[in-house]
CSV table of C-alpha atoms and ligand atoms in Angstrom, one decimal:
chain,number,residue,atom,x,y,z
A,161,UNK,CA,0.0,0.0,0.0
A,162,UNK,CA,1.6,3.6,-1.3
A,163,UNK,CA,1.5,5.9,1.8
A,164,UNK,CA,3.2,8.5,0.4
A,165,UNK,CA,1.9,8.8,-3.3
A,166,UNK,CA,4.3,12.3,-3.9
A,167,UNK,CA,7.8,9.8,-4.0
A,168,UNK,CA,6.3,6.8,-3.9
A,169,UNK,CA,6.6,5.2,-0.2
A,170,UNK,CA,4.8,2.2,0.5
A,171,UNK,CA,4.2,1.0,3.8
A,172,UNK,CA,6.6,-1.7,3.6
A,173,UNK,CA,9.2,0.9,2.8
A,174,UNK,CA,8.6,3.3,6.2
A,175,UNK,CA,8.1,-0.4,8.5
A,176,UNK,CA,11.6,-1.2,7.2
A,177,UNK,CA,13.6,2.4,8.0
A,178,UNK,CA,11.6,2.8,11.2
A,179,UNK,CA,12.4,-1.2,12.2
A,180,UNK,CA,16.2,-1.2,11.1
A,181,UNK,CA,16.4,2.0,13.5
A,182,UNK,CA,16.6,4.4,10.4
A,183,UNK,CA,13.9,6.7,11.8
A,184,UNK,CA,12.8,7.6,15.0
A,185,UNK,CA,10.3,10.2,13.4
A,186,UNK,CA,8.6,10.7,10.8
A,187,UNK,CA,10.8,13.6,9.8
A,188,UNK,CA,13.8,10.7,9.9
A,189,UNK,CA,12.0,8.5,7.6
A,190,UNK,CA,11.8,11.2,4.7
A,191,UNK,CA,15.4,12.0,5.5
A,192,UNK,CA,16.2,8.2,5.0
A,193,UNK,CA,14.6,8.2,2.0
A,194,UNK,CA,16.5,11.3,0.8
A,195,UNK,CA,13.3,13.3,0.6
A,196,UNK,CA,10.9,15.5,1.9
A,197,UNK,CA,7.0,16.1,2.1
A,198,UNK,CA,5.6,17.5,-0.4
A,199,UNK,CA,2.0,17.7,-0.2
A,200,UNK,CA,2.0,16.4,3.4
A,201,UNK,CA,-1.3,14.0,3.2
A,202,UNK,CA,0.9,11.4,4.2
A,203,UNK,CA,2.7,12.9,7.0
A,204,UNK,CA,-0.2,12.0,9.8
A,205,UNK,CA,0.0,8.4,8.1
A,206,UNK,CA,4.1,8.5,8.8
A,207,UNK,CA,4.0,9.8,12.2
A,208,UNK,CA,1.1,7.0,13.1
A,209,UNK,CA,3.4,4.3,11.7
A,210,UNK,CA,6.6,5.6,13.6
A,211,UNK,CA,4.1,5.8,17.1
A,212,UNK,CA,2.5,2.6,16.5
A,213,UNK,CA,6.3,0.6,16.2
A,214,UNK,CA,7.8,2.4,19.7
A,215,UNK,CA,4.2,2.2,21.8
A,216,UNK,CA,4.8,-1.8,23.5
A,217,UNK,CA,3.2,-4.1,22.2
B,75,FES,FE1,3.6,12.2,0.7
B,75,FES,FE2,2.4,13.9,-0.8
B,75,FES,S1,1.8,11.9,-0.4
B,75,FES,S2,4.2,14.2,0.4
């Protein structure tokens, strides 16, 4: 599933940089991924994804 549809991030993509210890935030995941937002519809989804993988299980 595309979360970011402006580059092209799925949600495979922004698990992987936030679980290899890439990101801590969703800024750091767009830096990983040498980019930034553009439109910013996707930056709630990012910083949900990045909350959801440090809240315990
Ligand atoms: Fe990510 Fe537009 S969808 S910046």
């Amino acid at each position: 599933m595309y979360v970011c549809l402006c580059h092209g991030l799925n949600d495979r993509q922004v698990r992987a940089a936030i679980d290899e210890g890439q990101a801590g935030s969703a800024a750091e995941v767009y830096r990983h991924y040498s980019c930034k937002p553009q439109c910013g519809k996707c930056v709630s989804t990012v910083h949900d994804m990045v909350r959801a993988a440090q809240s315990p299980a």
